[in-house]
Coordinates of C-alpha atoms in Angstrom, one line a residue:
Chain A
X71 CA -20.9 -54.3 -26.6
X72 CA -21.0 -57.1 -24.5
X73 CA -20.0 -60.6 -25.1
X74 CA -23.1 -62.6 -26.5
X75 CA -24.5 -58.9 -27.6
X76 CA -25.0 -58.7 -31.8
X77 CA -25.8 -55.1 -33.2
X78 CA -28.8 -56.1 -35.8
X79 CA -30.2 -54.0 -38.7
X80 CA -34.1 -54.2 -38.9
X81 CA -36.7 -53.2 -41.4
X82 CA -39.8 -52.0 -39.7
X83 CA -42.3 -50.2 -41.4
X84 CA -40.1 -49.1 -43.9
X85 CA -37.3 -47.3 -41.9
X86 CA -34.5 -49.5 -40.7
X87 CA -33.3 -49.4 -36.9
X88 CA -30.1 -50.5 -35.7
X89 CA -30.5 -51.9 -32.4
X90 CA -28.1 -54.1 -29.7
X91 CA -29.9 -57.6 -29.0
X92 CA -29.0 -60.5 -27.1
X93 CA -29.2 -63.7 -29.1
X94 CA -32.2 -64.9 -27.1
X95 CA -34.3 -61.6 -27.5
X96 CA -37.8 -62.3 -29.4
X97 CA -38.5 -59.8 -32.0
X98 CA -41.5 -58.6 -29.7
X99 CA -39.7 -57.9 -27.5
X100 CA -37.2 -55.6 -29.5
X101 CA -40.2 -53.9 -31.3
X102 CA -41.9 -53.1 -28.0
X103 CA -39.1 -52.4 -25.4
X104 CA -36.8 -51.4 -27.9
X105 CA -38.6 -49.4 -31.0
X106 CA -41.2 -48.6 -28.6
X107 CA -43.7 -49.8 -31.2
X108 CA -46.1 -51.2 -28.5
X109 CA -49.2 -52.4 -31.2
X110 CA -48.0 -55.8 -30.9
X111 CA -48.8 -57.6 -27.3
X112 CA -47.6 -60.2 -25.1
X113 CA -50.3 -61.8 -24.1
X114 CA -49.0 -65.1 -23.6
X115 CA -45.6 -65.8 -24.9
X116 CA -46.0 -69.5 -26.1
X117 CA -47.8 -68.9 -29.5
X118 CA -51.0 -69.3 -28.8
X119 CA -52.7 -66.1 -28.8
X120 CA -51.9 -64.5 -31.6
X121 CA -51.6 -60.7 -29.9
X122 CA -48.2 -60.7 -31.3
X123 CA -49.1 -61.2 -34.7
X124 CA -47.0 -59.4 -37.0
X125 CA -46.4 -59.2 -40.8
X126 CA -42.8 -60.2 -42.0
X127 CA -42.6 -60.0 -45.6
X128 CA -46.4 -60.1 -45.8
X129 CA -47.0 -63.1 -44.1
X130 CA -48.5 -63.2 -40.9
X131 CA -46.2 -64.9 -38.3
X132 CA -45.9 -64.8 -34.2
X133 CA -43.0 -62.6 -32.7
X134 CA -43.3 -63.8 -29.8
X135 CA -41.9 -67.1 -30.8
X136 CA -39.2 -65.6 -33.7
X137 CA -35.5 -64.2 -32.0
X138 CA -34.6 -60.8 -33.6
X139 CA -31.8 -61.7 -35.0
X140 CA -34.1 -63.8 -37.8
X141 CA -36.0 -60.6 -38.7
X142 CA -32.7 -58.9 -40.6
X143 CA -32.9 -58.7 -43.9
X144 CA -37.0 -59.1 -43.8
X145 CA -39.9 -56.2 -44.2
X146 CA -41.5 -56.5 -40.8
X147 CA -44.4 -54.7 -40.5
X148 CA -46.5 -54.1 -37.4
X149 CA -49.6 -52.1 -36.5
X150 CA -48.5 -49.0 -36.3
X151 CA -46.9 -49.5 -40.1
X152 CA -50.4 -49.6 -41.6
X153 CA -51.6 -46.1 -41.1
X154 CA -50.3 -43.5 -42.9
X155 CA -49.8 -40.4 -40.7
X156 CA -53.6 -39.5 -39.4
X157 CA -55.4 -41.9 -41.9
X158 CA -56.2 -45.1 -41.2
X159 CA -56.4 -48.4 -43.3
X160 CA -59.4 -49.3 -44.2
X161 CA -59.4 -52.2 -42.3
X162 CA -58.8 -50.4 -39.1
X163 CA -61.6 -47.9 -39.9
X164 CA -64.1 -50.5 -40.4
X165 CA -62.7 -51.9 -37.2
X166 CA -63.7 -48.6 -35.3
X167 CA -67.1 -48.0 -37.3
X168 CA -68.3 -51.0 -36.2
X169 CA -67.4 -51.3 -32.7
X170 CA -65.0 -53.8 -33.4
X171 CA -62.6 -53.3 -30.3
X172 CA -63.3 -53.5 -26.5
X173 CA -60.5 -53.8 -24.8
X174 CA -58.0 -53.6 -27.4
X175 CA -55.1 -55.8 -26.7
X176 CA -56.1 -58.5 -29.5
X177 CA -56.7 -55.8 -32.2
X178 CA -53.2 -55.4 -34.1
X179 CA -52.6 -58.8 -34.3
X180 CA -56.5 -58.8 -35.7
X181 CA -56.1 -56.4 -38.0
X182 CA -52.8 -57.7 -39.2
X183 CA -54.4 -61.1 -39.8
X184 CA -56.9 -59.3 -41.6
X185 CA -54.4 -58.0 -43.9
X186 CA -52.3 -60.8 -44.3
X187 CA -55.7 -62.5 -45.2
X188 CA -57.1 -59.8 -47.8
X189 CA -54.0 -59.3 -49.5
X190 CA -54.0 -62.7 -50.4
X191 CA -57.6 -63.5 -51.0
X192 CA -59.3 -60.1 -51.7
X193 CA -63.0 -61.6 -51.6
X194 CA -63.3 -64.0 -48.7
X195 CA -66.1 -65.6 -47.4
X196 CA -67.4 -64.8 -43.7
X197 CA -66.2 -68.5 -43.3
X198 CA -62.3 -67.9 -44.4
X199 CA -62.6 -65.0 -42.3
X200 CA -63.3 -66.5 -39.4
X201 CA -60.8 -69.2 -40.3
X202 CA -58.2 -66.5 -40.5
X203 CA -58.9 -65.0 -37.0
X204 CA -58.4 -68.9 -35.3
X205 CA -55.0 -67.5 -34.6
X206 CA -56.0 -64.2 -32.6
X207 CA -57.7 -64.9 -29.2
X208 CA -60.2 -62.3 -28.0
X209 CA -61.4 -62.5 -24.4
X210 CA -64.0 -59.4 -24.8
X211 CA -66.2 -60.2 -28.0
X212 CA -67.7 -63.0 -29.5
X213 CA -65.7 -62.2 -32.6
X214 CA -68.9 -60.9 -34.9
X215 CA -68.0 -57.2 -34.7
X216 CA -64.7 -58.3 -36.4
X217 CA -65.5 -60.4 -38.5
X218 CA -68.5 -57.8 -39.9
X219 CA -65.4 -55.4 -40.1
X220 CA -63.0 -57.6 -42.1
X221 CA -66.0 -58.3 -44.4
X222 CA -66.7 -54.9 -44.8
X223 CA -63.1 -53.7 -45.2
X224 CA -62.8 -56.3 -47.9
X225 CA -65.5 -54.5 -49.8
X226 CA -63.9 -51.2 -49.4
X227 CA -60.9 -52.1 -50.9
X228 CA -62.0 -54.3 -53.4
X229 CA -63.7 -50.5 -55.0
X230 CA -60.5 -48.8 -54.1
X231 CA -61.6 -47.0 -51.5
Chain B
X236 CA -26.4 -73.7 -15.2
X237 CA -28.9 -70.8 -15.2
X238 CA -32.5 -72.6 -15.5
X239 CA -33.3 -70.1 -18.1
X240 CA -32.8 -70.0 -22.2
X241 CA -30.0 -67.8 -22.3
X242 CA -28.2 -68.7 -25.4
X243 CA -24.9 -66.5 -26.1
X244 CA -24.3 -66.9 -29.9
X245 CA -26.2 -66.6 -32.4
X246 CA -24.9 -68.3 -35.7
X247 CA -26.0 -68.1 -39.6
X248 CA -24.3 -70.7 -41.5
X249 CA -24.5 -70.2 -45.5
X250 CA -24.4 -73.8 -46.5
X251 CA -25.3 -77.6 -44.9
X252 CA -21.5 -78.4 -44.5
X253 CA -21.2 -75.1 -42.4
X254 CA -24.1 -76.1 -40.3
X255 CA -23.3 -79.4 -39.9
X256 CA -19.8 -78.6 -38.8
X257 CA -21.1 -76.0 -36.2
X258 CA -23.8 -79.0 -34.5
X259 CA -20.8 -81.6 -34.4
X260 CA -18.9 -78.2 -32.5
X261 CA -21.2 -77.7 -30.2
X262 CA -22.7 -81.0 -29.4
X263 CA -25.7 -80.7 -26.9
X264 CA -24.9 -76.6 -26.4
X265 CA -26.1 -76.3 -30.1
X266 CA -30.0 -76.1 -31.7
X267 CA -31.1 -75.4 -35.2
X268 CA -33.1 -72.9 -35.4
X269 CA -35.8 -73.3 -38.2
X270 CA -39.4 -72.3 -37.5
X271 CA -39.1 -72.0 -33.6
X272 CA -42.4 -73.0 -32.7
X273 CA -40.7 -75.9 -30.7
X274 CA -37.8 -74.4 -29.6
X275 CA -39.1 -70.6 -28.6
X276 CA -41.8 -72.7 -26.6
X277 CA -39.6 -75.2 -24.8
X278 CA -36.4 -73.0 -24.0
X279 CA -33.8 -75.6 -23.5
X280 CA -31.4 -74.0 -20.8
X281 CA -28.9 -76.1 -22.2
X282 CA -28.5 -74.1 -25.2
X283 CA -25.8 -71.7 -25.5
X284 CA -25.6 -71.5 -29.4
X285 CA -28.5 -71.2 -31.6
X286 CA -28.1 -72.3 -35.3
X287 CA -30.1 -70.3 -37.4
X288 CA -30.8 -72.7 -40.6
X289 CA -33.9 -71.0 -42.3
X290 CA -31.1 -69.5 -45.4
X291 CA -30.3 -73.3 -46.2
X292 CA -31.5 -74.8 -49.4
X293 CA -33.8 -77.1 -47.7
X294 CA -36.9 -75.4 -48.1
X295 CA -38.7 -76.5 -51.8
X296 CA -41.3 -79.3 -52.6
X297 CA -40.5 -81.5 -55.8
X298 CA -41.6 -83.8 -57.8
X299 CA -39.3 -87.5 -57.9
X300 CA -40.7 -89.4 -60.4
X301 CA -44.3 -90.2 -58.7
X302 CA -43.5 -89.4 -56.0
X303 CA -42.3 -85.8 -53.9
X304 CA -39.1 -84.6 -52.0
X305 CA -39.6 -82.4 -49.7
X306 CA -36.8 -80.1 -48.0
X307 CA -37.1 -80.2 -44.2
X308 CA -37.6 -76.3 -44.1
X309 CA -40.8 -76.5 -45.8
X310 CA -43.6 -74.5 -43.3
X311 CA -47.3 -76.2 -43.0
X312 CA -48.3 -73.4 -45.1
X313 CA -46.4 -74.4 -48.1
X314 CA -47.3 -78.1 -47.7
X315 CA -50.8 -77.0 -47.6
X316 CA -50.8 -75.2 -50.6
X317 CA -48.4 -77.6 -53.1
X318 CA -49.6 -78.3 -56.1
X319 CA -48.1 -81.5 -56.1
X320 CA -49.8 -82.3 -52.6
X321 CA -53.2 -81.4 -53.6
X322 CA -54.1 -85.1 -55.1
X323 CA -54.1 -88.4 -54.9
X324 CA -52.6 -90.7 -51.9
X325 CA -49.7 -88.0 -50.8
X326 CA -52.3 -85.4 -50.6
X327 CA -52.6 -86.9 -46.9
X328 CA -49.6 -84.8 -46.2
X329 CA -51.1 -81.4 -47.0
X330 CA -54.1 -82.8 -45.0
X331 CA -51.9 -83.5 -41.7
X332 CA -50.5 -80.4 -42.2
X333 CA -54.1 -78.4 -42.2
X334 CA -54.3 -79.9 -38.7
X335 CA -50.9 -78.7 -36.9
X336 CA -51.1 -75.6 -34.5
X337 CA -54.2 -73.4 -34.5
X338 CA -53.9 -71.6 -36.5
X339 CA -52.4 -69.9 -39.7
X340 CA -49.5 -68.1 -38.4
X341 CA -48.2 -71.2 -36.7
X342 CA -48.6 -72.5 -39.6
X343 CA -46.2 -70.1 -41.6
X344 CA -43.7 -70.9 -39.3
X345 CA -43.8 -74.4 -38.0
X346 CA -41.3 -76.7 -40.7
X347 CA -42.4 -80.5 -41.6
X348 CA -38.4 -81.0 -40.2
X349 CA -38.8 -79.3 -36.8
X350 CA -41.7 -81.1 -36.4
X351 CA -40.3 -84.8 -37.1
X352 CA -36.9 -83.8 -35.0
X353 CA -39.2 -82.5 -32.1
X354 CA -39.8 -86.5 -32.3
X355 CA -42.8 -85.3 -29.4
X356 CA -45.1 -88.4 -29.3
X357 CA -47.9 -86.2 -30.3
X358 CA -46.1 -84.9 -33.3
X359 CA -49.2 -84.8 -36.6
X360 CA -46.5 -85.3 -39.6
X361 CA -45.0 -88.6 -38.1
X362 CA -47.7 -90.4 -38.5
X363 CA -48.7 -89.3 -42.1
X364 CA -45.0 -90.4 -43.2
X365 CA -45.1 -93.6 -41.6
X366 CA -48.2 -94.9 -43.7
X367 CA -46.6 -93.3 -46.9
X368 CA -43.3 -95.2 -46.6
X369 CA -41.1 -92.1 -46.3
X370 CA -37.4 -91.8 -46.0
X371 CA -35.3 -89.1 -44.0
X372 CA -32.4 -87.8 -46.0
X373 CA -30.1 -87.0 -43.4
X374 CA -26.3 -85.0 -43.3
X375 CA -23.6 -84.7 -41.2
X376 CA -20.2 -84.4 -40.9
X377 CA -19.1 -87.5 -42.5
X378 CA -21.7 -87.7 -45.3
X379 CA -25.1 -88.1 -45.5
X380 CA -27.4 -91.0 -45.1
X381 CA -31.1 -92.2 -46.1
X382 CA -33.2 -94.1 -43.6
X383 CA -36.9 -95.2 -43.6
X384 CA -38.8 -93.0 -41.4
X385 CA -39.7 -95.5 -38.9
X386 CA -36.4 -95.9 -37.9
X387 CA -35.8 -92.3 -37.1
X388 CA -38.0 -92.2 -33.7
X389 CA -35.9 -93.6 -30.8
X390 CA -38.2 -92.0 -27.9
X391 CA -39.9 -88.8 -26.5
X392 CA -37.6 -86.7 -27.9
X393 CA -35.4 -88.9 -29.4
X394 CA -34.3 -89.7 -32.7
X395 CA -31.6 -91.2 -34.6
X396 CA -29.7 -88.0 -35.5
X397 CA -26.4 -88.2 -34.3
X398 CA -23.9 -85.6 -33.2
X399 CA -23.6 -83.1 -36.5
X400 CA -26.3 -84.5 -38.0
X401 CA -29.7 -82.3 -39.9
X402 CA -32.4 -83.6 -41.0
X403 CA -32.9 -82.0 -44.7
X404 CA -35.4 -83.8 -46.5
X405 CA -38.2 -86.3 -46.3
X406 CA -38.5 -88.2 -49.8
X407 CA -42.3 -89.5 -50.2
X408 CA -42.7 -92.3 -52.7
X409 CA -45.0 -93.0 -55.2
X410 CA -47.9 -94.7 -53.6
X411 CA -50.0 -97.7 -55.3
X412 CA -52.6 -97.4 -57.3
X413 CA -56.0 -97.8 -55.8
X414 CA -54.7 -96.4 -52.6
X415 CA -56.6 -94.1 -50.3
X416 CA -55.2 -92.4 -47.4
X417 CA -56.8 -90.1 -44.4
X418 CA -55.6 -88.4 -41.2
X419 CA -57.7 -87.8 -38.3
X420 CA -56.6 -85.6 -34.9
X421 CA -58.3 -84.8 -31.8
X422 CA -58.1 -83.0 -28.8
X423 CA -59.4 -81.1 -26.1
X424 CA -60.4 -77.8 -28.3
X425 CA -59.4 -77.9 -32.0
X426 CA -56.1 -75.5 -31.2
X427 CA -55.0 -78.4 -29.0
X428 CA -51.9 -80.7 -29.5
X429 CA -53.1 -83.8 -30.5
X430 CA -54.3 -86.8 -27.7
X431 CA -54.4 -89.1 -30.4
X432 CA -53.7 -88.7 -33.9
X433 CA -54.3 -91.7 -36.6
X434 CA -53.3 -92.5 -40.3
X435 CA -54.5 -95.0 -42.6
X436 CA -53.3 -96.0 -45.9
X437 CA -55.7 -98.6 -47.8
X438 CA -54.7 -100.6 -51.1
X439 CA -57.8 -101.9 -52.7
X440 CA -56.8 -104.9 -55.3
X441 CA -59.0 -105.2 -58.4
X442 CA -61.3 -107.9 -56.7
X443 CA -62.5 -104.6 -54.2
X444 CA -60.2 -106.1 -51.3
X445 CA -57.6 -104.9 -49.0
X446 CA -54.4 -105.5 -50.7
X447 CA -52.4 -103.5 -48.4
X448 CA -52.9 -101.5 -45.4
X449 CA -51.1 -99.2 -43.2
X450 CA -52.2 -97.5 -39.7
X451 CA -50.0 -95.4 -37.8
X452 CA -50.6 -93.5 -34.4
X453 CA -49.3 -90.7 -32.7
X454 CA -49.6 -89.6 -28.9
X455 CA -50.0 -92.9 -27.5
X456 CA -46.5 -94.9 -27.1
X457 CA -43.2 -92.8 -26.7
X458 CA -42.8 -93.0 -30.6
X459 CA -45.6 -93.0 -32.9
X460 CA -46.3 -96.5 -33.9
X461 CA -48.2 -98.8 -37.1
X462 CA -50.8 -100.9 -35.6
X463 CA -49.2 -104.1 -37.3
X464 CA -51.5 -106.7 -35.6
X465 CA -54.7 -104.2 -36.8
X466 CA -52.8 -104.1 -40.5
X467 CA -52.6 -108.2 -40.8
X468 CA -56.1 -108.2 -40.1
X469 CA -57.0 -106.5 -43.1
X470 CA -54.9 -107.9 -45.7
X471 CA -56.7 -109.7 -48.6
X472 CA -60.1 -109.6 -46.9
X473 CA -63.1 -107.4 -48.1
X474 CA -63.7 -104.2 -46.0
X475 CA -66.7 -103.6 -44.3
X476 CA -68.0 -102.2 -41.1
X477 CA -68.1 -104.9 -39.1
X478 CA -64.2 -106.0 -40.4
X479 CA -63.5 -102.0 -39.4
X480 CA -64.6 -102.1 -35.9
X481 CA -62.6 -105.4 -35.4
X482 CA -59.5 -104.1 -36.6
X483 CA -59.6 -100.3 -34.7
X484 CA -60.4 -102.6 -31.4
X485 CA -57.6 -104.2 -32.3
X486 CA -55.1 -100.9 -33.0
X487 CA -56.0 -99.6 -29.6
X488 CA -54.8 -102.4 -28.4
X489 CA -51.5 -102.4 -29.8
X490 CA -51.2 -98.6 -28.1
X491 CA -49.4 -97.8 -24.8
X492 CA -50.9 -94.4 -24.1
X493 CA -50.1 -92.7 -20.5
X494 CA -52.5 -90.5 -18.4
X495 CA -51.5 -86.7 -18.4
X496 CA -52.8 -83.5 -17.8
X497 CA -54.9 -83.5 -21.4
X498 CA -56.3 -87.2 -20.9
X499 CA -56.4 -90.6 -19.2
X500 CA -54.6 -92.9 -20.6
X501 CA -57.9 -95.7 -21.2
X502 CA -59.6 -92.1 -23.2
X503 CA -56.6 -92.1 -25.5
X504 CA -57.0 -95.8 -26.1
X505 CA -60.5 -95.9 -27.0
X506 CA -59.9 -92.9 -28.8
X507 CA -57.4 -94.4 -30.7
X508 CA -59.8 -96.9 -31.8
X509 CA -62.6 -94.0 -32.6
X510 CA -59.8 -92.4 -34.8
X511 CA -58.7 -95.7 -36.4
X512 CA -62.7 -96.3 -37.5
X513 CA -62.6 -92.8 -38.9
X514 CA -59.4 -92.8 -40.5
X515 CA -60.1 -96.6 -42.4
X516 CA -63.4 -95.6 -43.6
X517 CA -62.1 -92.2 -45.3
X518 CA -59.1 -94.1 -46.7
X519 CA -61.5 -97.1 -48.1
X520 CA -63.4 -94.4 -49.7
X521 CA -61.0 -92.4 -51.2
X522 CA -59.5 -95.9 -52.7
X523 CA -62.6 -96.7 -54.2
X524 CA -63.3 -93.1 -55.6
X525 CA -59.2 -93.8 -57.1

């Protein structure tokens, strides 16, 4: 260990990593580079894309702008954290029945927005949803395949599904 | 000095004393660390020591007899959503906090504190407090001190925290009855910083004139500023358009906006006076509607 180097405990997905970090070390970078959990994006490293949208203790928040050393002791939960084995969320299957994703780089942070956004307001309108989804830039769609998704998801797991 | 942000420790104090003590160690080496919105965008090279503070007890919303204290760790989000904030004059708070960042996850992080220490002209709580007569509760290593929140910006950048010092909690007051308040913001695309931000805080007496009025604005001086000369003109007279327009011609006037990258500085002055109209004629309404 090297001077300025901590040795951190994180919570991702529900299985806790021990991992070296430098102080100045942004989460997404320790969850990418480090945990090879490459879901969330850099797209532009000042906060303003939202393609490093993850969920830390269920709220929605921007790794790219939060050092790793503030994630100990929180649930952190990325993309990858919301399948379970081969099945997929119901928000990500609506997402791929309805053409949702092009290129793919603002999805997880989409679909984690979703989340954060359904599990705290199960029956949104089309309009909260596309409130939600101001902090996730996409450059390939015009945003209606997503938001069709999210609505459509919403359904799903208001029956349970 | 390397040019980059390439800070070395990385501290957690438990309590205020602890943290306090730490700043006063470190001096200009040292930054809090609360939502990092500002700090993870701006990467001072000069920091070698990053104060975590998020674990401090500075992070509620409470009611003070009319009025609210709010700890300095308190994110948008839950300013947003306090039941304390969701009526009456204070409410403007949870409205100026709507309008910071882009969007929701900004919003979790971004604190009322960071935001008012950033002491960025452009900053959307400033003017908000300014027009509610708020205080900053301040501590440090000798103590801790109270002092009205126009005091606290010095400059871009600059406030009155001294060496040690942490801002931990802005204390709203009860406003007057009859009062109305508004915020308005603008810029280039709604996820933009503000060009020119504008609060208003109208008094109505029970004759249906001004008996107060405040107007602050943000984004076009180095701190944000009250129109004082636009205020005057409004005391003890009836409101109506015509008295309006007079008084936003003369707020812009009282600005010293620059030209940047975002807008020229005679834009930001005559948007200043758009956003003074708009902000007045909310807070007249909302006085009258009580």
């Amino acid at each position: 260990m090297r001077m300025g180097d901590l040795l951190i405990k994180l919570n991702v997905n529900d299985e806790l990593y021990e991992v070296k970090v430098k102080p100045y070390w942004t989460l997404l970078r320790v969850l990418r580079d480090q945990l090879s959990l490459t879901g969330a994006k850099l797209g532009c490293g000042t906060g303003e894309c939202g393609a490093c949208t993850v969920l830390v203790d269920g709220k929605a928040i921007l790794s790219c702008l939060t050092l790793a050393p503030r994630a100990v002791g929180k649930k952190i939960t990325t993309i990858e954290g919301l399948s379970k084995g081969n099945k997929l969320h119901p928000i990500q299957e609506a997402f791929v029945k309805n053409h949702a994703i092009q290129c793919g780089v603002c999805t997880p942070g989409m679909i984690l927005s979703a989340k954060a956004l359904l599990d705290k307001n199960p029956s949104p309108t089309e309009e909260e949803v596309r409130i939600a989804l101001s902090q996730n830039l996409c450059r390939c769609t015009g945003y209606v395949k997503q938001v069709k998704a999210i609505m459509e998801a919403a359904e799903a797991l208001r029956k349970g599904d | 000095m390397s040019k980059f942000f390439r800070p070395d420790e990385y501290l957690v104090p438990k309590t205020i004393d602890e943290a306090t003590s730490l700043l006063a160690k470190h001096g200009d080496k040292a930054r809090p660390y609360a939502g990092g919105t500002d700090l993870l965008v701006e990467k001072p090279p000069q920091v070698k020591c990053v104060v975590d503070i998020s674990s401090l007890p500075i992070d509620y919303i409470e009611k003070d007899g009319g009025g609210v204290r709010i700890g300095a760790l308190s994110n948008c989000a839950s300013v947003m959503s306090s039941p304390l904030l969701q009526e009456g004059a204070n409410s403007l708070l949870a409205r100026a906090a709507r309008e910071l960042g882009h969007g929701g996850t900004v919003r979790n992080m971004a604190t009322i504190g960071g935001n008012v220490c950033s002491a960025v002209p452009s900053a959307d709580f400033p003017p908000a407090l300014l027009v509610l007569d708020a205080r900053a509760k301040i501590a440090g290593p000798e103590g801790e001190r109270t002092i009205p929140i126009q005091e606290f910006f010095l400059g871009v950048r600059k406030t009155a925290l001294k060496s040690g010092e942490l801002l931990v909690e802005l204390q709203v007051p009860e406003q007057p009855a009859n009062t109305g308040t508004a915020f308005c913001k603008h810029g280039r695309v709604s996820a933009d910083i503000a060009l020119v931000n504008a609060a208003a805080r109208i008094t109505l007496g029970q004759d249906g004139a001004c008996q107060d009025a405040r107007i602050a604005l943000g984004a076009v001086a180095p701190t944000p500023i009250r129109a004082r000369k636009a205020e005057n003109l409004l005391r003890g007279k009836s409101i109506d358009d015509a008295l309006i327009e007079q008084v936003s011609q003369t707020a812009a006037k009282e600005t010293k906006p620059i030209s940047d990258v975002r807008a020229s500085a005679e834009y930001r002055r005559d948007l200043s006076r758009v956003l003074t109209k708009r902000a007045l004629q909310e807070a007249v309404k909302r006085a009258k509607e009580g």
